[in-house]
């Protein structure tokens, strides 16, 4: 049964509570954890600007006992969390670029895509994913609500600048025909009325079409204590169990799924109209490994305890450095760093500045909710602070040797899954 009450924040200019499960409509939802009040992660104030009032939103995490979806208890108006000047481009991260090369190669081979087949990407960002399909000779279309879509247009990737909906799907189909593949990479958890999105996807798909989604995966989120990926952009934290439940409500059958490394642990899921594809063993294997119902309730209780302890341990570790008079900088300001900083209570008194690689649109801004300035990475090597806290800790293995090679001599700390000095 579809939810009777959909939390529609779009157009309110504010937020609305999620009153029943966003997938199955079940209520009441159980409270897993609260990370307190958070500012929107992508509304960043320019350095030097006089601080002005900003909205902060509560961050309750809820669990549905019926379909096992873990979800935010609050939907925030997309104009607040995805401002037109949205400072995120997927093309700047090598791991993501490599993942999209892999997604294109894997799906082309598995589905036998032909030259004229249309690939539509929802939340196409700067066109990084579609450029792979385009280079392979396929027709492509991006649908992207933010100005970043213009970067894709500039690269020759046709892009509709609007939010995805059933109407957007119909317009895309009218102009370009039915899609052989629809992809939604890391945005399928973001849109408030998920059923309307899946309706649009089903409408847009050709009879033999395939929907491929990539989302943060709940299991590594729990296992690696990635509470920092919880913020208002992410309304839903999918397991394969809950995602399959959702897709089946729309007649789509999951026929292949596998974990991928993006964003510290994601899941790539292939679905098609029921009975049109052979279901791979990967689906049953992944489903069997996921905790369900009472086991999930217990797993989430353990997660809550570990998150609280990890906050206290990080403060304790940083306190040791500060008592010795150490200067602390931070490395990279991904969206997830906003949750970490605001939940743990880090500010410009503790962290002098945060470094991003040259070209990042975040340079020259304060980290959300704080006065921590984001500066170019060169500052780190000139300045040599005593230690560097790595906010993009999920890629610390790749980052730390690079920082050393470029000449950073201080200590390096990863905040999660366990705060430690490398
Ligand atoms: Zn549910």
PDB file of N, CA, C and O in Angstrom, residues 225-268:
ATOM      1  N   UNK A 225      30.171   2.830  10.818  1.00  0.00           N
ATOM      2  CA  UNK A 225      29.743   3.962  11.644  1.00  0.00           C
ATOM      3  C   UNK A 225      29.700   5.273  10.863  1.00  0.00           C
ATOM      4  O   UNK A 225      30.134   6.321  11.342  1.00  0.00           O
ATOM      5  N   UNK A 226      29.169   5.204   9.646  1.00  0.00           N
ATOM      6  CA  UNK A 226      29.147   6.393   8.790  1.00  0.00           C
ATOM      7  C   UNK A 226      27.932   7.268   9.071  1.00  0.00           C
ATOM      8  O   UNK A 226      27.170   7.594   8.165  1.00  0.00           O
ATOM      9  N   UNK A 227      27.754   7.623  10.338  1.00  0.00           N
ATOM     10  CA  UNK A 227      26.631   8.504  10.654  1.00  0.00           C
ATOM     11  C   UNK A 227      26.776   9.848   9.947  1.00  0.00           C
ATOM     12  O   UNK A 227      25.816  10.590   9.791  1.00  0.00           O
ATOM     13  N   UNK A 228      28.024  10.174   9.522  1.00  0.00           N
ATOM     14  CA  UNK A 228      28.223  11.466   8.862  1.00  0.00           C
ATOM     15  C   UNK A 228      27.579  11.528   7.468  1.00  0.00           C
ATOM     16  O   UNK A 228      27.504  12.601   6.874  1.00  0.00           O
ATOM     17  N   UNK A 229      27.100  10.385   6.951  1.00  0.00           N
ATOM     18  CA  UNK A 229      26.374  10.446   5.669  1.00  0.00           C
ATOM     19  C   UNK A 229      24.886  10.738   5.896  1.00  0.00           C
ATOM     20  O   UNK A 229      24.102  10.766   4.956  1.00  0.00           O
ATOM     21  N   UNK A 230      24.504  10.921   7.170  1.00  0.00           N
ATOM     22  CA  UNK A 230      23.108  11.254   7.471  1.00  0.00           C
ATOM     23  C   UNK A 230      22.958  12.772   7.450  1.00  0.00           C
ATOM     24  O   UNK A 230      23.533  13.467   8.284  1.00  0.00           O
ATOM     25  N   UNK A 231      22.274  13.296   6.456  1.00  0.00           N
ATOM     26  CA  UNK A 231      21.925  14.717   6.415  1.00  0.00           C
ATOM     27  C   UNK A 231      20.700  14.886   5.535  1.00  0.00           C
ATOM     28  O   UNK A 231      20.236  13.913   4.935  1.00  0.00           O
ATOM     29  N   UNK A 232      20.172  16.104   5.469  1.00  0.00           N
ATOM     30  CA  UNK A 232      18.815  16.266   4.934  1.00  0.00           C
ATOM     31  C   UNK A 232      18.659  15.983   3.450  1.00  0.00           C
ATOM     32  O   UNK A 232      17.552  15.798   2.972  1.00  0.00           O
ATOM     33  N   UNK A 233      19.773  15.957   2.712  1.00  0.00           N
ATOM     34  CA  UNK A 233      19.674  15.539   1.308  1.00  0.00           C
ATOM     35  C   UNK A 233      19.237  14.087   1.211  1.00  0.00           C
ATOM     36  O   UNK A 233      18.629  13.682   0.233  1.00  0.00           O
ATOM     37  N   UNK A 234      19.646  13.300   2.200  1.00  0.00           N
ATOM     38  CA  UNK A 234      19.416  11.846   2.157  1.00  0.00           C
ATOM     39  C   UNK A 234      18.196  11.481   2.994  1.00  0.00           C
ATOM     40  O   UNK A 234      18.288  11.333   4.204  1.00  0.00           O
ATOM     41  N   UNK A 235      17.073  11.325   2.338  1.00  0.00           N
ATOM     42  CA  UNK A 235      15.842  11.015   3.061  1.00  0.00           C
ATOM     43  C   UNK A 235      15.743   9.538   3.415  1.00  0.00           C
ATOM     44  O   UNK A 235      15.088   9.174   4.370  1.00  0.00           O
ATOM     45  N   UNK A 236      16.394   8.701   2.605  1.00  0.00           N
ATOM     46  CA  UNK A 236      16.251   7.258   2.806  1.00  0.00           C
ATOM     47  C   UNK A 236      17.623   6.566   2.750  1.00  0.00           C
ATOM     48  O   UNK A 236      18.478   6.951   1.958  1.00  0.00           O
ATOM     49  N   UNK A 237      17.820   5.552   3.605  1.00  0.00           N
ATOM     50  CA  UNK A 237      19.073   4.808   3.703  1.00  0.00           C
ATOM     51  C   UNK A 237      18.718   3.357   3.380  1.00  0.00           C
ATOM     52  O   UNK A 237      18.238   2.622   4.234  1.00  0.00           O
ATOM     53  N   UNK A 238      18.918   2.982   2.117  1.00  0.00           N
ATOM     54  CA  UNK A 238      18.373   1.724   1.630  1.00  0.00           C
ATOM     55  C   UNK A 238      19.210   0.509   2.003  1.00  0.00           C
ATOM     56  O   UNK A 238      20.438   0.531   1.917  1.00  0.00           O
ATOM     57  N   UNK A 239      18.512  -0.553   2.359  1.00  0.00           N
ATOM     58  CA  UNK A 239      19.092  -1.887   2.291  1.00  0.00           C
ATOM     59  C   UNK A 239      18.534  -2.467   0.989  1.00  0.00           C
ATOM     60  O   UNK A 239      17.625  -1.881   0.384  1.00  0.00           O
ATOM     61  N   UNK A 240      19.052  -3.621   0.549  1.00  0.00           N
ATOM     62  CA  UNK A 240      18.457  -4.221  -0.648  1.00  0.00           C
ATOM     63  C   UNK A 240      17.024  -4.645  -0.343  1.00  0.00           C
ATOM     64  O   UNK A 240      16.136  -4.559  -1.187  1.00  0.00           O
ATOM     65  N   UNK A 241      16.808  -5.070   0.920  1.00  0.00           N
ATOM     66  CA  UNK A 241      15.467  -5.499   1.343  1.00  0.00           C
ATOM     67  C   UNK A 241      14.437  -4.390   1.115  1.00  0.00           C
ATOM     68  O   UNK A 241      13.388  -4.609   0.502  1.00  0.00           O
ATOM     69  N   UNK A 242      14.746  -3.179   1.587  1.00  0.00           N
ATOM     70  CA  UNK A 242      13.771  -2.093   1.473  1.00  0.00           C
ATOM     71  C   UNK A 242      13.651  -1.584   0.035  1.00  0.00           C
ATOM     72  O   UNK A 242      12.566  -1.246  -0.428  1.00  0.00           O
ATOM     73  N   UNK A 243      14.786  -1.570  -0.688  1.00  0.00           N
ATOM     74  CA  UNK A 243      14.754  -1.103  -2.077  1.00  0.00           C
ATOM     75  C   UNK A 243      13.922  -2.049  -2.959  1.00  0.00           C
ATOM     76  O   UNK A 243      13.132  -1.621  -3.804  1.00  0.00           O
ATOM     77  N   UNK A 244      14.105  -3.343  -2.722  1.00  0.00           N
ATOM     78  CA  UNK A 244      13.362  -4.360  -3.474  1.00  0.00           C
ATOM     79  C   UNK A 244      11.857  -4.221  -3.188  1.00  0.00           C
ATOM     80  O   UNK A 244      11.027  -4.298  -4.095  1.00  0.00           O
ATOM     81  N   UNK A 245      11.531  -3.976  -1.933  1.00  0.00           N
ATOM     82  CA  UNK A 245      10.127  -3.783  -1.532  1.00  0.00           C
ATOM     83  C   UNK A 245       9.518  -2.626  -2.328  1.00  0.00           C
ATOM     84  O   UNK A 245       8.429  -2.724  -2.882  1.00  0.00           O
ATOM     85  N   UNK A 246      10.269  -1.512  -2.400  1.00  0.00           N
ATOM     86  CA  UNK A 246       9.798  -0.328  -3.125  1.00  0.00           C
ATOM     87  C   UNK A 246       9.587  -0.625  -4.611  1.00  0.00           C
ATOM     88  O   UNK A 246       8.536  -0.325  -5.184  1.00  0.00           O
ATOM     89  N   UNK A 247      10.607  -1.223  -5.250  1.00  0.00           N
ATOM     90  CA  UNK A 247      10.541  -1.441  -6.696  1.00  0.00           C
ATOM     91  C   UNK A 247       9.424  -2.426  -7.054  1.00  0.00           C
ATOM     92  O   UNK A 247       8.733  -2.258  -8.065  1.00  0.00           O
ATOM     93  N   UNK A 248       9.233  -3.425  -6.195  1.00  0.00           N
ATOM     94  CA  UNK A 248       8.168  -4.411  -6.458  1.00  0.00           C
ATOM     95  C   UNK A 248       6.777  -3.793  -6.387  1.00  0.00           C
ATOM     96  O   UNK A 248       5.850  -4.243  -7.060  1.00  0.00           O
ATOM     97  N   UNK A 249       6.638  -2.746  -5.590  1.00  0.00           N
ATOM     98  CA  UNK A 249       5.345  -2.045  -5.531  1.00  0.00           C
ATOM     99  C   UNK A 249       4.993  -1.448  -6.896  1.00  0.00           C
ATOM    100  O   UNK A 249       3.839  -1.121  -7.163  1.00  0.00           O
ATOM    101  N   UNK A 250       6.013  -1.275  -7.765  1.00  0.00           N
ATOM    102  CA  UNK A 250       5.805  -0.672  -9.086  1.00  0.00           C
ATOM    103  C   UNK A 250       5.998  -1.687 -10.223  1.00  0.00           C
ATOM    104  O   UNK A 250       6.210  -1.307 -11.365  1.00  0.00           O
ATOM    105  N   UNK A 251       6.001  -2.965  -9.871  1.00  0.00           N
ATOM    106  CA  UNK A 251       6.117  -3.999 -10.891  1.00  0.00           C
ATOM    107  C   UNK A 251       7.530  -4.201 -11.398  1.00  0.00           C
ATOM    108  O   UNK A 251       7.739  -4.868 -12.417  1.00  0.00           O
ATOM    109  N   UNK A 252       8.520  -3.607 -10.721  1.00  0.00           N
ATOM    110  CA  UNK A 252       9.913  -3.796 -11.144  1.00  0.00           C
ATOM    111  C   UNK A 252      10.551  -4.904 -10.306  1.00  0.00           C
ATOM    112  O   UNK A 252      10.331  -4.997  -9.100  1.00  0.00           O
ATOM    113  N   UNK A 253      11.342  -5.728 -10.972  1.00  0.00           N
ATOM    114  CA  UNK A 253      11.989  -6.854 -10.306  1.00  0.00           C
ATOM    115  C   UNK A 253      13.496  -6.609 -10.277  1.00  0.00           C
ATOM    116  O   UNK A 253      14.094  -6.286 -11.309  1.00  0.00           O
ATOM    117  N   UNK A 254      14.091  -6.753  -9.099  1.00  0.00           N
ATOM    118  CA  UNK A 254      15.548  -6.609  -8.983  1.00  0.00           C
ATOM    119  C   UNK A 254      16.180  -7.877  -9.546  1.00  0.00           C
ATOM    120  O   UNK A 254      15.856  -8.980  -9.110  1.00  0.00           O
ATOM    121  N   UNK A 255      17.070  -7.735 -10.569  1.00  0.00           N
ATOM    122  CA  UNK A 255      17.680  -8.950 -11.125  1.00  0.00           C
ATOM    123  C   UNK A 255      19.197  -9.018 -10.913  1.00  0.00           C
ATOM    124  O   UNK A 255      19.816 -10.043 -11.170  1.00  0.00           O
ATOM    125  N   UNK A 256      19.779  -7.941 -10.420  1.00  0.00           N
ATOM    126  CA  UNK A 256      21.211  -8.010 -10.078  1.00  0.00           C
ATOM    127  C   UNK A 256      21.508  -6.909  -9.069  1.00  0.00           C
ATOM    128  O   UNK A 256      20.944  -5.814  -9.162  1.00  0.00           O
ATOM    129  N   UNK A 257      22.379  -7.183  -8.109  1.00  0.00           N
ATOM    130  CA  UNK A 257      22.773  -6.157  -7.139  1.00  0.00           C
ATOM    131  C   UNK A 257      24.179  -6.451  -6.670  1.00  0.00           C
ATOM    132  O   UNK A 257      24.568  -7.620  -6.566  1.00  0.00           O
ATOM    133  N   UNK A 258      24.933  -5.385  -6.453  1.00  0.00           N
ATOM    134  CA  UNK A 258      26.250  -5.612  -5.870  1.00  0.00           C
ATOM    135  C   UNK A 258      26.747  -4.371  -5.130  1.00  0.00           C
ATOM    136  O   UNK A 258      26.374  -3.244  -5.455  1.00  0.00           O
ATOM    137  N   UNK A 259      27.574  -4.620  -4.083  1.00  0.00           N
ATOM    138  CA  UNK A 259      28.146  -3.478  -3.373  1.00  0.00           C
ATOM    139  C   UNK A 259      29.211  -2.801  -4.224  1.00  0.00           C
ATOM    140  O   UNK A 259      29.916  -3.478  -4.988  1.00  0.00           O
ATOM    141  N   UNK A 260      29.308  -1.477  -4.144  1.00  0.00           N
ATOM    142  CA  UNK A 260      30.354  -0.720  -4.835  1.00  0.00           C
ATOM    143  C   UNK A 260      30.983   0.246  -3.820  1.00  0.00           C
ATOM    144  O   UNK A 260      30.359   0.550  -2.802  1.00  0.00           O
ATOM    145  N   UNK A 261      32.222   0.725  -4.092  1.00  0.00           N
ATOM    146  CA  UNK A 261      32.913   1.512  -3.057  1.00  0.00           C
ATOM    147  C   UNK A 261      32.498   2.976  -2.905  1.00  0.00           C
ATOM    148  O   UNK A 261      32.881   3.601  -1.923  1.00  0.00           O
ATOM    149  N   UNK A 262      31.702   3.534  -3.834  1.00  0.00           N
ATOM    150  CA  UNK A 262      31.385   4.973  -3.781  1.00  0.00           C
ATOM    151  C   UNK A 262      30.879   5.436  -2.419  1.00  0.00           C
ATOM    152  O   UNK A 262      30.087   4.737  -1.790  1.00  0.00           O
ATOM    153  N   UNK A 263      31.312   6.617  -2.029  1.00  0.00           N
ATOM    154  CA  UNK A 263      30.832   7.280  -0.816  1.00  0.00           C
ATOM    155  C   UNK A 263      30.986   6.409   0.433  1.00  0.00           C
ATOM    156  O   UNK A 263      30.175   6.476   1.349  1.00  0.00           O
ATOM    157  N   UNK A 264      32.006   5.565   0.478  1.00  0.00           N
ATOM    158  CA  UNK A 264      32.254   4.757   1.666  1.00  0.00           C
ATOM    159  C   UNK A 264      31.401   3.507   1.745  1.00  0.00           C
ATOM    160  O   UNK A 264      31.383   2.829   2.760  1.00  0.00           O
ATOM    161  N   UNK A 265      30.718   3.164   0.654  1.00  0.00           N
ATOM    162  CA  UNK A 265      29.923   1.938   0.634  1.00  0.00           C
ATOM    163  C   UNK A 265      28.542   2.186   0.056  1.00  0.00           C
ATOM    164  O   UNK A 265      27.682   2.741   0.718  1.00  0.00           O
ATOM    165  N   UNK A 266      28.351   1.790  -1.179  1.00  0.00           N
ATOM    166  CA  UNK A 266      27.069   1.994  -1.839  1.00  0.00           C
ATOM    167  C   UNK A 266      26.605   0.671  -2.433  1.00  0.00           C
ATOM    168  O   UNK A 266      27.310  -0.334  -2.376  1.00  0.00           O
ATOM    169  N   UNK A 267      25.390   0.708  -2.997  1.00  0.00           N
ATOM    170  CA  UNK A 267      24.837  -0.500  -3.613  1.00  0.00           C
ATOM    171  C   UNK A 267      24.349  -0.134  -5.017  1.00  0.00           C
ATOM    172  O   UNK A 267      23.745   0.912  -5.216  1.00  0.00           O
ATOM    173  N   UNK A 268      24.719  -0.978  -5.990  1.00  0.00           N
ATOM    174  CA  UNK A 268      24.246  -0.794  -7.366  1.00  0.00           C
ATOM    175  C   UNK A 268      23.196  -1.863  -7.628  1.00  0.00           C
ATOM    176  O   UNK A 268      23.463  -3.052  -7.427  1.00  0.00           O
TER     177      UNK A 268
END
